[in-house]
Amino acid sequence: MVDTTRLTRAVDHFADRLRAAPQSRLQRSAAAEALALARELARWAQALEAPGVEPRVMPDAGMFAAADQITVAVHDLAVVLTNEGEVEDAVRLVEEAQKKAGV
């Protein structure tokens, strides 16, 4: 079993920043970046769980749900990651998305 603590901490930090962000920041770009990240992580988890099956797209549940969506997606992914390299790649995606979101 691979240690995904660094990944879950990174996404928890991002999610906390989203929850604390003003609505104007969420509307400008933060929520869209978070949703894009959640969708990418969800696709990745589904590809590992069911190779060859068309992944389902995470729906847009609104800007105030973005923090929860990235949290759910990363926790689903953390369960199926198999090595440290994958964890590092996922952490990098989370950190890049947070920078783009500006939170």
mmCIF file of N, CA and C in Angstrom, residues 25-92:
data_model
loop_
_atom_site.group_PDB
_atom_site.id
_atom_site.type_symbol
_atom_site.label_atom_id
_atom_site.label_comp_id
_atom_site.label_asym_id
_atom_site.label_seq_id
_atom_site.Cartn_x
_atom_site.Cartn_y
_atom_site.Cartn_z
ATOM 1 N N ARG A 25 -13.890 35.523 -6.020
ATOM 2 C CA ARG A 25 -12.717 34.738 -6.429
ATOM 3 C C ARG A 25 -13.165 33.414 -7.029
ATOM 4 N N LEU A 26 -14.165 32.792 -6.407
ATOM 5 C CA LEU A 26 -14.686 31.537 -6.946
ATOM 6 C C LEU A 26 -15.246 31.749 -8.346
ATOM 7 N N GLN A 27 -15.959 32.844 -8.546
ATOM 8 C CA GLN A 27 -16.570 33.129 -9.842
ATOM 9 C C GLN A 27 -15.530 33.428 -10.911
ATOM 10 N N ARG A 28 -14.441 34.076 -10.531
ATOM 11 C CA ARG A 28 -13.428 34.449 -11.527
ATOM 12 C C ARG A 28 -12.737 33.237 -12.111
ATOM 13 N N SER A 29 -12.275 32.333 -11.269
ATOM 14 C CA SER A 29 -11.544 31.195 -11.836
ATOM 15 C C SER A 29 -11.347 30.043 -10.867
ATOM 16 N N ALA A 30 -11.398 30.306 -9.595
ATOM 17 C CA ALA A 30 -11.038 29.277 -8.624
ATOM 18 C C ALA A 30 -11.941 28.048 -8.712
ATOM 19 N N ALA A 31 -13.234 28.252 -8.797
ATOM 20 C CA ALA A 31 -14.159 27.113 -8.856
ATOM 21 C C ALA A 31 -13.984 26.325 -10.153
ATOM 22 N N ALA A 32 -13.756 27.019 -11.251
ATOM 23 C CA ALA A 32 -13.557 26.337 -12.539
ATOM 24 C C ALA A 32 -12.281 25.504 -12.513
ATOM 25 N N GLU A 33 -11.216 26.029 -11.930
ATOM 26 C CA GLU A 33 -9.960 25.270 -11.811
ATOM 27 C C GLU A 33 -10.159 24.044 -10.931
ATOM 28 N N ALA A 34 -10.889 24.209 -9.844
ATOM 29 C CA ALA A 34 -11.133 23.083 -8.939
ATOM 30 C C ALA A 34 -11.964 22.009 -9.628
ATOM 31 N N LEU A 35 -12.981 22.413 -10.366
ATOM 32 C CA LEU A 35 -13.800 21.433 -11.082
ATOM 33 C C LEU A 35 -12.971 20.702 -12.129
ATOM 34 N N ALA A 36 -12.127 21.415 -12.844
ATOM 35 C CA ALA A 36 -11.261 20.773 -13.844
ATOM 36 C C ALA A 36 -10.344 19.752 -13.174
ATOM 37 N N LEU A 37 -9.803 20.108 -12.022
ATOM 38 C CA LEU A 37 -8.947 19.176 -11.275
ATOM 39 C C LEU A 37 -9.753 17.963 -10.826
ATOM 40 N N ALA A 38 -10.924 18.190 -10.260
ATOM 41 C CA ALA A 38 -11.762 17.087 -9.789
ATOM 42 C C ALA A 38 -12.088 16.130 -10.927
ATOM 43 N N ARG A 39 -12.406 16.679 -12.088
ATOM 44 C CA ARG A 39 -12.721 15.835 -13.244
ATOM 45 C C ARG A 39 -11.504 15.028 -13.693
ATOM 46 N N GLU A 40 -10.338 15.660 -13.698
ATOM 47 C CA GLU A 40 -9.120 14.960 -14.105
ATOM 48 C C GLU A 40 -8.775 13.836 -13.124
ATOM 49 N N LEU A 41 -8.865 14.124 -11.843
ATOM 50 C CA LEU A 41 -8.571 13.099 -10.830
ATOM 51 C C LEU A 41 -9.587 11.958 -10.887
ATOM 52 N N ALA A 42 -10.850 12.299 -11.108
ATOM 53 C CA ALA A 42 -11.889 11.269 -11.205
ATOM 54 C C ALA A 42 -11.666 10.375 -12.417
ATOM 55 N N ARG A 43 -11.301 10.978 -13.555
ATOM 56 C CA ARG A 43 -10.993 10.187 -14.759
ATOM 57 C C ARG A 43 -9.829 9.244 -14.504
ATOM 58 N N TRP A 44 -8.807 9.749 -13.836
ATOM 59 C CA TRP A 44 -7.620 8.965 -13.535
ATOM 60 C C TRP A 44 -7.991 7.768 -12.650
ATOM 61 N N ALA A 45 -8.759 8.019 -11.601
ATOM 62 C CA ALA A 45 -9.170 6.935 -10.694
ATOM 63 C C ALA A 45 -9.996 5.890 -11.443
ATOM 64 N N GLN A 46 -10.922 6.342 -12.269
ATOM 65 C CA GLN A 46 -11.764 5.405 -13.016
ATOM 66 C C GLN A 46 -10.943 4.583 -14.003
ATOM 67 N N ALA A 47 -9.943 5.202 -14.618
ATOM 68 C CA ALA A 47 -9.086 4.479 -15.568
ATOM 69 C C ALA A 47 -8.291 3.384 -14.862
ATOM 70 N N LEU A 48 -7.863 3.647 -13.641
ATOM 71 C CA LEU A 48 -7.132 2.633 -12.879
ATOM 72 C C LEU A 48 -8.059 1.519 -12.389
ATOM 73 N N GLU A 49 -9.269 1.898 -12.011
ATOM 74 C CA GLU A 49 -10.223 0.919 -11.485
ATOM 75 C C GLU A 49 -10.841 0.054 -12.579
ATOM 76 N N ALA A 50 -11.089 0.645 -13.727
ATOM 77 C CA ALA A 50 -11.773 -0.074 -14.810
ATOM 78 C C ALA A 50 -11.151 0.295 -16.150
ATOM 79 N N PRO A 51 -9.962 -0.223 -16.426
ATOM 80 C CA PRO A 51 -9.310 0.092 -17.705
ATOM 81 C C PRO A 51 -10.200 -0.305 -18.886
ATOM 82 N N GLY A 52 -10.211 0.543 -19.886
ATOM 83 C CA GLY A 52 -10.987 0.242 -21.079
ATOM 84 C C GLY A 52 -12.440 0.652 -21.014
ATOM 85 N N VAL A 53 -12.904 1.069 -19.853
ATOM 86 C CA VAL A 53 -14.287 1.515 -19.706
ATOM 87 C C VAL A 53 -14.311 3.042 -19.804
ATOM 88 N N GLU A 54 -15.244 3.569 -20.570
ATOM 89 C CA GLU A 54 -15.367 5.014 -20.723
ATOM 90 C C GLU A 54 -15.661 5.656 -19.360
ATOM 91 N N PRO A 55 -14.806 6.566 -18.905
ATOM 92 C CA PRO A 55 -15.035 7.184 -17.587
ATOM 93 C C PRO A 55 -16.237 8.122 -17.610
ATOM 94 N N ARG A 56 -16.911 8.175 -16.486
ATOM 95 C CA ARG A 56 -18.021 9.104 -16.322
ATOM 96 C C ARG A 56 -17.445 10.485 -15.987
ATOM 97 N N VAL A 57 -18.128 11.527 -16.413
ATOM 98 C CA VAL A 57 -17.673 12.895 -16.155
ATOM 99 C C VAL A 57 -18.306 13.392 -14.860
ATOM 100 N N MET A 58 -17.466 13.931 -13.993
ATOM 101 C CA MET A 58 -17.983 14.510 -12.757
ATOM 102 C C MET A 58 -18.824 15.737 -13.130
ATOM 103 N N PRO A 59 -20.051 15.818 -12.632
ATOM 104 C CA PRO A 59 -20.914 16.942 -12.990
ATOM 105 C C PRO A 59 -20.472 18.230 -12.309
ATOM 106 N N ASP A 60 -20.892 19.328 -12.866
ATOM 107 C CA ASP A 60 -20.656 20.631 -12.256
ATOM 108 C C ASP A 60 -21.752 20.832 -11.210
ATOM 109 N N ALA A 61 -21.378 20.769 -9.953
ATOM 110 C CA ALA A 61 -22.352 20.911 -8.870
ATOM 111 C C ALA A 61 -22.399 22.343 -8.333
ATOM 112 N N GLY A 62 -21.759 23.250 -9.023
ATOM 113 C CA GLY A 62 -21.773 24.654 -8.612
ATOM 114 C C GLY A 62 -20.508 25.052 -7.879
ATOM 115 N N MET A 63 -20.257 26.352 -7.889
ATOM 116 C CA MET A 63 -18.991 26.842 -7.342
ATOM 117 C C MET A 63 -18.811 26.554 -5.853
ATOM 118 N N PHE A 64 -19.881 26.473 -5.113
ATOM 119 C CA PHE A 64 -19.734 26.235 -3.682
ATOM 120 C C PHE A 64 -19.479 24.766 -3.342
ATOM 121 N N ALA A 65 -19.609 23.894 -4.324
ATOM 122 C CA ALA A 65 -19.337 22.467 -4.124
ATOM 123 C C ALA A 65 -17.944 22.067 -4.609
ATOM 124 N N ALA A 66 -17.214 22.998 -5.208
ATOM 125 C CA ALA A 66 -15.911 22.675 -5.800
ATOM 126 C C ALA A 66 -14.943 22.071 -4.788
ATOM 127 N N ALA A 67 -14.904 22.595 -3.598
ATOM 128 C CA ALA A 67 -13.988 22.067 -2.564
ATOM 129 C C ALA A 67 -14.330 20.621 -2.240
ATOM 130 N N ASP A 68 -15.608 20.332 -2.110
ATOM 131 C CA ASP A 68 -16.021 18.960 -1.820
ATOM 132 C C ASP A 68 -15.721 18.033 -2.993
ATOM 133 N N GLN A 69 -15.881 18.529 -4.209
ATOM 134 C CA GLN A 69 -15.636 17.691 -5.376
ATOM 135 C C GLN A 69 -14.168 17.294 -5.506
ATOM 136 N N ILE A 70 -13.237 18.224 -5.237
ATOM 137 C CA ILE A 70 -11.829 17.831 -5.315
ATOM 138 C C ILE A 70 -11.469 16.875 -4.188
ATOM 139 N N THR A 71 -12.090 17.062 -3.040
ATOM 140 C CA THR A 71 -11.815 16.169 -1.910
ATOM 141 C C THR A 71 -12.279 14.752 -2.214
ATOM 142 N N VAL A 72 -13.479 14.607 -2.716
ATOM 143 C CA VAL A 72 -14.007 13.285 -3.066
ATOM 144 C C VAL A 72 -13.146 12.637 -4.145
ATOM 145 N N ALA A 73 -12.827 13.404 -5.183
ATOM 146 C CA ALA A 73 -12.052 12.854 -6.290
ATOM 147 C C ALA A 73 -10.681 12.377 -5.847
ATOM 148 N N VAL A 74 -10.007 13.156 -5.020
ATOM 149 C CA VAL A 74 -8.656 12.751 -4.610
ATOM 150 C C VAL A 74 -8.697 11.568 -3.653
ATOM 151 N N HIS A 75 -9.701 11.497 -2.817
ATOM 152 C CA HIS A 75 -9.785 10.344 -1.917
ATOM 153 C C HIS A 75 -10.099 9.066 -2.700
ATOM 154 N N ASP A 76 -10.912 9.156 -3.738
ATOM 155 C CA ASP A 76 -11.149 8.002 -4.612
ATOM 156 C C ASP A 76 -9.859 7.587 -5.318
ATOM 157 N N LEU A 77 -9.109 8.572 -5.798
ATOM 158 C CA LEU A 77 -7.854 8.275 -6.478
ATOM 159 C C LEU A 77 -6.836 7.674 -5.522
ATOM 160 N N ALA A 78 -6.740 8.208 -4.324
ATOM 161 C CA ALA A 78 -5.743 7.735 -3.351
ATOM 162 C C ALA A 78 -5.887 6.246 -3.061
ATOM 163 N N VAL A 79 -7.086 5.736 -3.127
ATOM 164 C CA VAL A 79 -7.339 4.320 -2.850
ATOM 165 C C VAL A 79 -6.741 3.414 -3.925
ATOM 166 N N VAL A 80 -6.633 3.904 -5.159
ATOM 167 C CA VAL A 80 -6.205 3.036 -6.261
ATOM 168 C C VAL A 80 -4.786 3.308 -6.764
ATOM 169 N N LEU A 81 -4.121 4.327 -6.234
ATOM 170 C CA LEU A 81 -2.741 4.580 -6.659
ATOM 171 C C LEU A 81 -1.844 3.440 -6.199
ATOM 172 N N THR A 82 -0.851 3.120 -7.026
ATOM 173 C CA THR A 82 -0.028 1.939 -6.750
ATOM 174 C C THR A 82 1.433 2.230 -6.447
ATOM 175 N N ASN A 83 1.878 3.474 -6.695
ATOM 176 C CA ASN A 83 3.288 3.750 -6.422
ATOM 177 C C ASN A 83 3.508 5.227 -6.093
ATOM 178 N N GLU A 84 4.689 5.505 -5.556
ATOM 179 C CA GLU A 84 5.032 6.868 -5.134
ATOM 180 C C GLU A 84 5.061 7.850 -6.300
ATOM 181 N N GLY A 85 5.461 7.380 -7.472
ATOM 182 C CA GLY A 85 5.486 8.249 -8.646
ATOM 183 C C GLY A 85 4.107 8.781 -8.986
ATOM 184 N N GLU A 86 3.105 7.924 -8.894
ATOM 185 C CA GLU A 86 1.730 8.351 -9.143
ATOM 186 C C GLU A 86 1.284 9.369 -8.096
ATOM 187 N N VAL A 87 1.665 9.133 -6.857
ATOM 188 C CA VAL A 87 1.310 10.078 -5.790
ATOM 189 C C VAL A 87 1.935 11.435 -6.080
ATOM 190 N N GLU A 88 3.198 11.453 -6.454
ATOM 191 C CA GLU A 88 3.886 12.711 -6.765
ATOM 192 C C GLU A 88 3.225 13.425 -7.941
ATOM 193 N N ASP A 89 2.837 12.673 -8.962
ATOM 194 C CA ASP A 89 2.152 13.276 -10.112
ATOM 195 C C ASP A 89 0.836 13.912 -9.678
ATOM 196 N N ALA A 90 0.101 13.230 -8.823
ATOM 197 C CA ALA A 90 -1.182 13.756 -8.345
ATOM 198 C C ALA A 90 -0.978 15.001 -7.484
ATOM 199 N N VAL A 91 0.024 14.980 -6.619
ATOM 200 C CA VAL A 91 0.323 16.159 -5.789
ATOM 201 C C VAL A 91 0.657 17.342 -6.681
ATOM 202 N N ARG A 92 1.446 17.105 -7.711
ATOM 203 C CA ARG A 92 1.813 18.169 -8.641
ATOM 204 C C ARG A 92 0.565 18.761 -9.305
#
